PDB file of C-alpha atoms and ligand atoms in Angstrom:
ATOM      1  CA  MET A 317      34.399-128.406 -20.668  1.00  0.00           C
ATOM      2  CA  ILE A 318      32.420-130.912 -18.796  1.00  0.00           C
ATOM      3  CA  GLU A 319      32.057-133.990 -21.095  1.00  0.00           C
ATOM      4  CA  LEU A 320      30.378-137.243 -20.513  1.00  0.00           C
ATOM      5  CA  ASP A 321      31.637-140.325 -21.949  1.00  0.00           C
ATOM      6  CA  VAL A 322      28.415-141.968 -23.502  1.00  0.00           C
ATOM      7  CA  SER A 323      30.090-144.659 -25.909  1.00  0.00           C
ATOM      8  CA  ARG A 324      29.093-147.326 -24.038  1.00  0.00           C
ATOM      9  CA  ILE A 325      25.238-146.782 -24.087  1.00  0.00           C
ATOM     10  CA  LYS A 326      24.670-144.294 -27.244  1.00  0.00           C
ATOM     11  CA  ASN A 327      23.877-147.210 -29.278  1.00  0.00           C
ATOM     12  CA  ILE A 328      22.032-149.471 -26.767  1.00  0.00           C
ATOM     13  CA  PRO A 329      18.408-148.708 -26.488  1.00  0.00           C
ATOM     14  CA  GLY A 330      17.408-149.034 -22.668  1.00  0.00           C
ATOM     15  CA  GLY A 331      21.113-148.578 -21.689  1.00  0.00           C
ATOM     16  CA  LYS A 332      21.490-146.540 -18.659  1.00  0.00           C
ATOM     17  CA  GLU A 333      24.771-145.059 -17.219  1.00  0.00           C
ATOM     18  CA  HIS A 334      25.251-143.146 -13.902  1.00  0.00           C
ATOM     19  CA  PHE A 335      27.795-140.270 -13.653  1.00  0.00           C
ATOM     20  CA  LEU A 336      29.293-139.393 -10.111  1.00  0.00           C
ATOM     21  CA  LYS A 337      31.906-136.509 -11.001  1.00  0.00           C
ATOM     22  CA  ASP A 338      33.259-133.399  -9.650  1.00  0.00           C
ATOM     23  CA  PHE A 339      33.826-130.757 -12.342  1.00  0.00           C
ATOM     24  CA  GLU A 340      36.248-127.681 -12.152  1.00  0.00           C
ATOM     25  CA  MET A 341      34.427-124.742 -13.243  1.00  0.00           C
ATOM     26  CA  ARG A 342      35.671-121.597 -14.797  1.00  0.00           C
ATOM     27  CA  PRO A 343      34.333-118.392 -13.488  1.00  0.00           C
ATOM     28  CA  ILE A 344      30.736-117.598 -14.937  1.00  0.00           C
ATOM     29  CA  ASP A 345      30.691-113.822 -16.140  1.00  0.00           C
ATOM     30  CA  THR A 346      26.800-113.055 -16.111  1.00  0.00           C
ATOM     31  CA  GLY A 347      27.730-109.574 -17.390  1.00  0.00           C
ATOM     32  CA  ILE A 348      26.135-108.128 -14.234  1.00  0.00           C
ATOM     33  CA  GLU A 349      28.863-110.155 -12.154  1.00  0.00           C
ATOM     34  CA  GLU A 350      31.115-112.806 -11.815  1.00  0.00           C
ATOM     35  CA  ILE A 351      30.272-116.063 -10.031  1.00  0.00           C
ATOM     36  CA  PHE A 352      33.389-117.900  -8.658  1.00  0.00           C
ATOM     37  CA  PHE A 353      33.504-121.599  -7.681  1.00  0.00           C
ATOM     38  CA  ASN A 354      35.012-122.198  -4.319  1.00  0.00           C
ATOM     39  CA  LYS A 355      35.132-126.163  -4.953  1.00  0.00           C
ATOM     40  CA  PRO A 356      34.424-128.242  -8.029  1.00  0.00           C
ATOM     41  CA  VAL A 357      30.545-128.714  -8.931  1.00  0.00           C
ATOM     42  CA  ALA A 358      29.742-132.007  -8.005  1.00  0.00           C
ATOM     43  CA  LEU A 359      27.288-133.808 -10.550  1.00  0.00           C
ATOM     44  CA  ASP A 360      25.015-136.598  -9.829  1.00  0.00           C
ATOM     45  CA  LEU A 361      23.629-137.519 -13.218  1.00  0.00           C
ATOM     46  CA  THR A 362      22.104-140.657 -14.978  1.00  0.00           C
ATOM     47  CA  ILE A 363      21.716-140.819 -18.675  1.00  0.00           C
ATOM     48  CA  LEU A 364      19.118-143.145 -20.175  1.00  0.00           C
ATOM     49  CA  ASN A 365      19.193-144.299 -23.983  1.00  0.00           C
ATOM     50  CA  ASN A 366      15.292-143.951 -24.650  1.00  0.00           C
ATOM     51  CA  ASP A 367      15.034-145.230 -28.357  1.00  0.00           C
ATOM     52  CA  GLY A 368      18.128-143.630 -29.215  1.00  0.00           C
ATOM     53  CA  LEU A 369      17.558-140.401 -27.380  1.00  0.00           C
ATOM     54  CA  LEU A 370      19.884-139.634 -24.558  1.00  0.00           C
ATOM     55  CA  ASN A 371      17.671-138.847 -21.641  1.00  0.00           C
ATOM     56  CA  LEU A 372      19.896-136.858 -18.867  1.00  0.00           C
ATOM     57  CA  THR A 373      18.379-136.221 -15.307  1.00  0.00           C
ATOM     58  CA  GLY A 374      20.057-135.349 -12.190  1.00  0.00           C
ATOM     59  CA  LYS A 375      21.241-132.912  -9.647  1.00  0.00           C
ATOM     60  CA  LEU A 376      24.374-130.792  -9.462  1.00  0.00           C
ATOM     61  CA  GLU A 377      25.754-129.019  -5.972  1.00  0.00           C
ATOM     62  CA  GLY A 378      27.950-125.962  -6.278  1.00  0.00           C
ATOM     63  CA  ASN A 379      29.802-123.903  -3.759  1.00  0.00           C
ATOM     64  CA  VAL A 380      30.062-120.374  -5.446  1.00  0.00           C
ATOM     65  CA  ARG A 381      31.524-117.251  -4.269  1.00  0.00           C
ATOM     66  CA  LEU A 382      29.819-113.711  -5.406  1.00  0.00           C
ATOM     67  CA  ALA A 383      29.643-110.119  -4.584  1.00  0.00           C
ATOM     68  CA  CYS A 384      26.433-109.235  -2.348  1.00  0.00           C
ATOM     69  CA  SER A 385      24.423-106.660  -4.758  1.00  0.00           C
ATOM     70  CA  ARG A 386      23.723-104.747  -1.799  1.00  0.00           C
ATOM     71  CA  CYS A 387      27.186-104.337   0.262  1.00  0.00           C
ATOM     72  CA  LEU A 388      29.530-105.365  -2.341  1.00  0.00           C
ATOM     73  CA  GLU A 389      31.317-107.910  -0.122  1.00  0.00           C
ATOM     74  CA  PHE A 390      32.246-111.490  -1.221  1.00  0.00           C
ATOM     75  CA  PHE A 391      30.301-113.981   0.149  1.00  0.00           C
ATOM     76  CA  ASP A 392      29.756-118.045  -0.280  1.00  0.00           C
ATOM     77  CA  MET A 393      26.595-119.732  -1.265  1.00  0.00           C
ATOM     78  CA  LEU A 394      25.534-123.394  -1.660  1.00  0.00           C
ATOM     79  CA  VAL A 395      23.513-123.836  -4.958  1.00  0.00           C
ATOM     80  CA  PHE A 396      21.430-126.980  -5.701  1.00  0.00           C
ATOM     81  CA  ALA A 397      20.030-127.503  -9.135  1.00  0.00           C
ATOM     82  CA  GLU A 398      18.112-129.700 -11.001  1.00  0.00           C
ATOM     83  CA  MET A 399      19.086-130.989 -14.798  1.00  0.00           C
ATOM     84  CA  GLU A 400      16.630-132.557 -17.576  1.00  0.00           C
ATOM     85  CA  GLU A 401      17.919-132.634 -20.886  1.00  0.00           C
ATOM     86  CA  VAL A 402      17.438-134.458 -24.021  1.00  0.00           C
ATOM     87  CA  TYR A 403      20.392-135.194 -26.447  1.00  0.00           C
ATOM     88  CA  TYR A 404      20.272-136.374 -30.013  1.00  0.00           C
ATOM     89  CA  ASN A 405      22.808-138.312 -32.193  1.00  0.00           C
ATOM     90  CA  GLU A 406      23.511-135.932 -35.048  1.00  0.00           C
ATOM     91  CA  SER A 407      24.652-138.899 -37.024  1.00  0.00           C
ATOM     92  CA  GLN A 408      21.849-140.905 -36.280  1.00  0.00           C
ATOM     93  CA  ASN A 409      18.790-138.729 -36.116  1.00  0.00           C
ATOM     94  CA  ASN A 410      18.969-137.529 -39.757  1.00  0.00           C
ATOM     95  CA  ASP A 411      15.104-137.452 -40.171  1.00  0.00           C
ATOM     96  CA  LEU A 412      14.582-135.479 -37.173  1.00  0.00           C
ATOM     97  CA  SER A 413      12.694-132.208 -38.329  1.00  0.00           C
ATOM     98  CA  ALA A 414      13.890-129.140 -36.402  1.00  0.00           C
ATOM     99  CA  ASP A 415      10.293-129.117 -34.830  1.00  0.00           C
ATOM    100  CA  ASP A 416      10.950-132.266 -33.199  1.00  0.00           C
ATOM    101  CA  GLY A 417      14.444-131.303 -32.003  1.00  0.00           C
ATOM    102  CA  GLY A 418      13.285-127.874 -30.868  1.00  0.00           C
ATOM    103  CA  GLU A 419      14.005-128.670 -27.314  1.00  0.00           C
ATOM    104  CA  TRP A 420      16.683-131.345 -27.994  1.00  0.00           C
ATOM    105  CA  ILE A 421      20.332-130.814 -28.037  1.00  0.00           C
ATOM    106  CA  SER A 422      22.459-132.286 -30.488  1.00  0.00           C
ATOM    107  CA  PHE A 423      25.775-134.368 -29.905  1.00  0.00           C
ATOM    108  CA  LYS A 424      28.530-135.920 -32.280  1.00  0.00           C
ATOM    109  CA  GLY A 425      30.900-138.680 -31.342  1.00  0.00           C
ATOM    110  CA  ASP A 426      31.323-140.349 -28.091  1.00  0.00           C
ATOM    111  CA  LYS A 427      31.389-137.338 -25.470  1.00  0.00           C
ATOM    112  CA  LEU A 428      28.027-135.043 -24.483  1.00  0.00           C
ATOM    113  CA  ASP A 429      29.186-131.723 -23.858  1.00  0.00           C
ATOM    114  CA  ILE A 430      27.236-130.465 -21.058  1.00  0.00           C
ATOM    115  CA  THR A 431      29.043-127.204 -19.908  1.00  0.00           C
ATOM    116  CA  THR A 432      26.246-124.932 -21.298  1.00  0.00           C
ATOM    117  CA  GLU A 433      23.400-126.791 -19.570  1.00  0.00           C
ATOM    118  CA  VAL A 434      25.519-127.036 -16.021  1.00  0.00           C
ATOM    119  CA  VAL A 435      25.848-123.121 -16.428  1.00  0.00           C
ATOM    120  CA  LYS A 436      22.212-122.637 -17.182  1.00  0.00           C
ATOM    121  CA  SER A 437      20.900-124.803 -14.289  1.00  0.00           C
ATOM    122  CA  LEU A 438      23.481-123.004 -11.900  1.00  0.00           C
ATOM    123  CA  LEU A 439      22.485-119.531 -13.143  1.00  0.00           C
ATOM    124  CA  TYR A 440      18.645-120.597 -12.821  1.00  0.00           C
ATOM    125  CA  ALA A 441      18.944-121.888  -9.290  1.00  0.00           C
ATOM    126  CA  LEU A 442      20.504-118.789  -8.151  1.00  0.00           C
ATOM    127  CA  PRO A 443      17.994-116.636  -5.987  1.00  0.00           C
ATOM    128  CA  MET A 444      16.606-113.394  -7.667  1.00  0.00           C
ATOM    129  CA  LYS A 445      18.362-111.388  -5.184  1.00  0.00           C
ATOM    130  CA  LEU A 446      21.886-112.006  -4.314  1.00  0.00           C
ATOM    131  CA  VAL A 447      22.774-110.684  -0.836  1.00  0.00           C
ATOM    132  CA  CYS A 448      25.000-111.713   1.836  1.00  0.00           C
ATOM    133  CA  ARG A 449      22.048-112.060   4.110  1.00  0.00           C
ATOM    134  CA  GLN A 450      18.575-111.074   4.076  1.00  0.00           C
ATOM    135  CA  ASP A 451      18.858-108.205   6.452  1.00  0.00           C
ATOM    136  CA  CYS A 452      22.344-106.856   4.669  1.00  0.00           C
ATOM    137  CA  ARG A 453      22.205-103.004   5.243  1.00  0.00           C
ATOM    138  CA  GLY A 454      24.353-102.448   2.256  1.00  0.00           C
ATOM    139  CA  LEU A 455      26.482 -99.017   1.523  1.00  0.00           C
ATOM    140  CA  CYS A 456      25.649 -95.726   2.883  1.00  0.00           C
ATOM    141  CA  GLN A 457      24.586 -93.934  -0.249  1.00  0.00           C
ATOM    142  CA  ASN A 458      26.474 -90.819   0.867  1.00  0.00           C
ATOM    143  CA  CYS A 459      29.425 -91.823   2.088  1.00  0.00           C
ATOM    144  CA  GLY A 460      29.916 -95.288   1.132  1.00  0.00           C
ATOM    145  CA  VAL A 461      30.469 -96.951   4.382  1.00  0.00           C
ATOM    146  CA  ASN A 462      29.697-100.595   4.849  1.00  0.00           C
ATOM    147  CA  LEU A 463      26.416-100.329   7.180  1.00  0.00           C
ATOM    148  CA  ASN A 464      26.657-103.909   8.411  1.00  0.00           C
ATOM    149  CA  ALA A 465      30.227-103.363   9.782  1.00  0.00           C
ATOM    150  CA  SER A 466      29.974 -99.559  11.251  1.00  0.00           C
ATOM    151  CA  CYS A 467      27.674 -96.709  11.106  1.00  0.00           C
ATOM    152  CA  CYS A 468      28.309 -93.006   9.984  1.00  0.00           C
ATOM    153  CA  HIS A 469      26.911 -89.878  10.757  1.00  0.00           C
ATOM    154  CA  CYS A 470      25.321 -89.063   7.237  1.00  0.00           C
ATOM    155  CA  PRO A 471      21.770 -87.595   7.536  1.00  0.00           C
ATOM    156  CA  LYS A 472      19.387 -90.215   7.439  1.00  0.00           C
ATOM    157  CA  GLU A 473      17.815 -90.475   3.718  1.00  0.00           C
ATOM    158  CA  GLU A 474      14.781 -91.738   2.748  1.00  0.00           C
ATOM    159  CA  THR A 475      15.726 -95.243   1.268  1.00  0.00           C
ATOM    160  CA  ASP A 476      12.800 -96.881   0.558  1.00  0.00           C
ATOM    161  CA  ILE A 477      12.508 -96.686  -3.213  1.00  0.00           C
ATOM    162  CA  ARG A 478       8.731 -96.588  -3.592  1.00  0.00           C
ATOM    163  CA  LEU A 479       8.325 -93.404  -1.492  1.00  0.00           C
ATOM    164  CA  GLN A 480      11.267 -92.052  -3.790  1.00  0.00           C
ATOM    165  CA  VAL A 481       9.296 -92.644  -6.750  1.00  0.00           C
ATOM    166  CA  LEU A 482       6.242 -91.269  -5.305  1.00  0.00           C
ATOM    167  CA  LYS A 483       7.982 -88.249  -4.152  1.00  0.00           C
ATOM    168  CA  GLN A 484       9.445 -87.592  -7.482  1.00  0.00           C
ATOM    169  CA  LEU A 485       5.893 -87.987  -9.100  1.00  0.00           C
ATOM    170  CA  LEU A 486       4.375 -85.530  -6.825  1.00  0.00           C
ATOM    171  CA  GLU A 487       7.182 -83.162  -7.588  1.00  0.00           C
ATOM    172  CA  GLU A 488       6.507 -83.496 -11.245  1.00  0.00           C
ATOM    173  CA  LYS A 489       3.016 -82.600 -10.938  1.00  0.00           C
ATOM    174  CA  GLU A 490       3.940 -79.348  -9.173  1.00  0.00           C
TER     175      GLU A 490
HETATM  176 ZN1   ZN B1089      25.477-107.639   1.900  1.00  0.00          ZN
HETATM  177 ZN1   ZN B1090      27.264 -92.363   5.116  1.00  0.00          ZN
END
């Protein structure tokens, strides 16, 4: 759990605190794959008390290890993410309607638990295609050999997915 102590500034409008911290992260299971952390995630965050609301801004850097979606080999990647969140004190802002606080995150006590927001920011910062390198050749569909490391003697198949779909459509027509 990633927590920031805001006891010094939570009651002082205009109060500001800078957090420069490294946090150990547990692997994230996205349901599709697992993302491991080679190093603690480095956070560089500022929290400003804006009329009782805590505005968090800053950036984070993670060194992650994940499996290539083409060749399934593990590879490392640096991830940089920006964070921008607003937290409100549950015990102070009782008059906040749900509408006002739609985008805001509530907190209690002296600590902000920012774990969820950190995970979200990291996932959001990942590229759509998780490949070990742009020209990764992946695995042979037929024999499963890693085509980056060696080649095989399987008959060359048409790998362009668009052509495959087109072929299917044409076959269905006949
Ligand atoms: Zn790969
Ligand atoms: Zn093959």
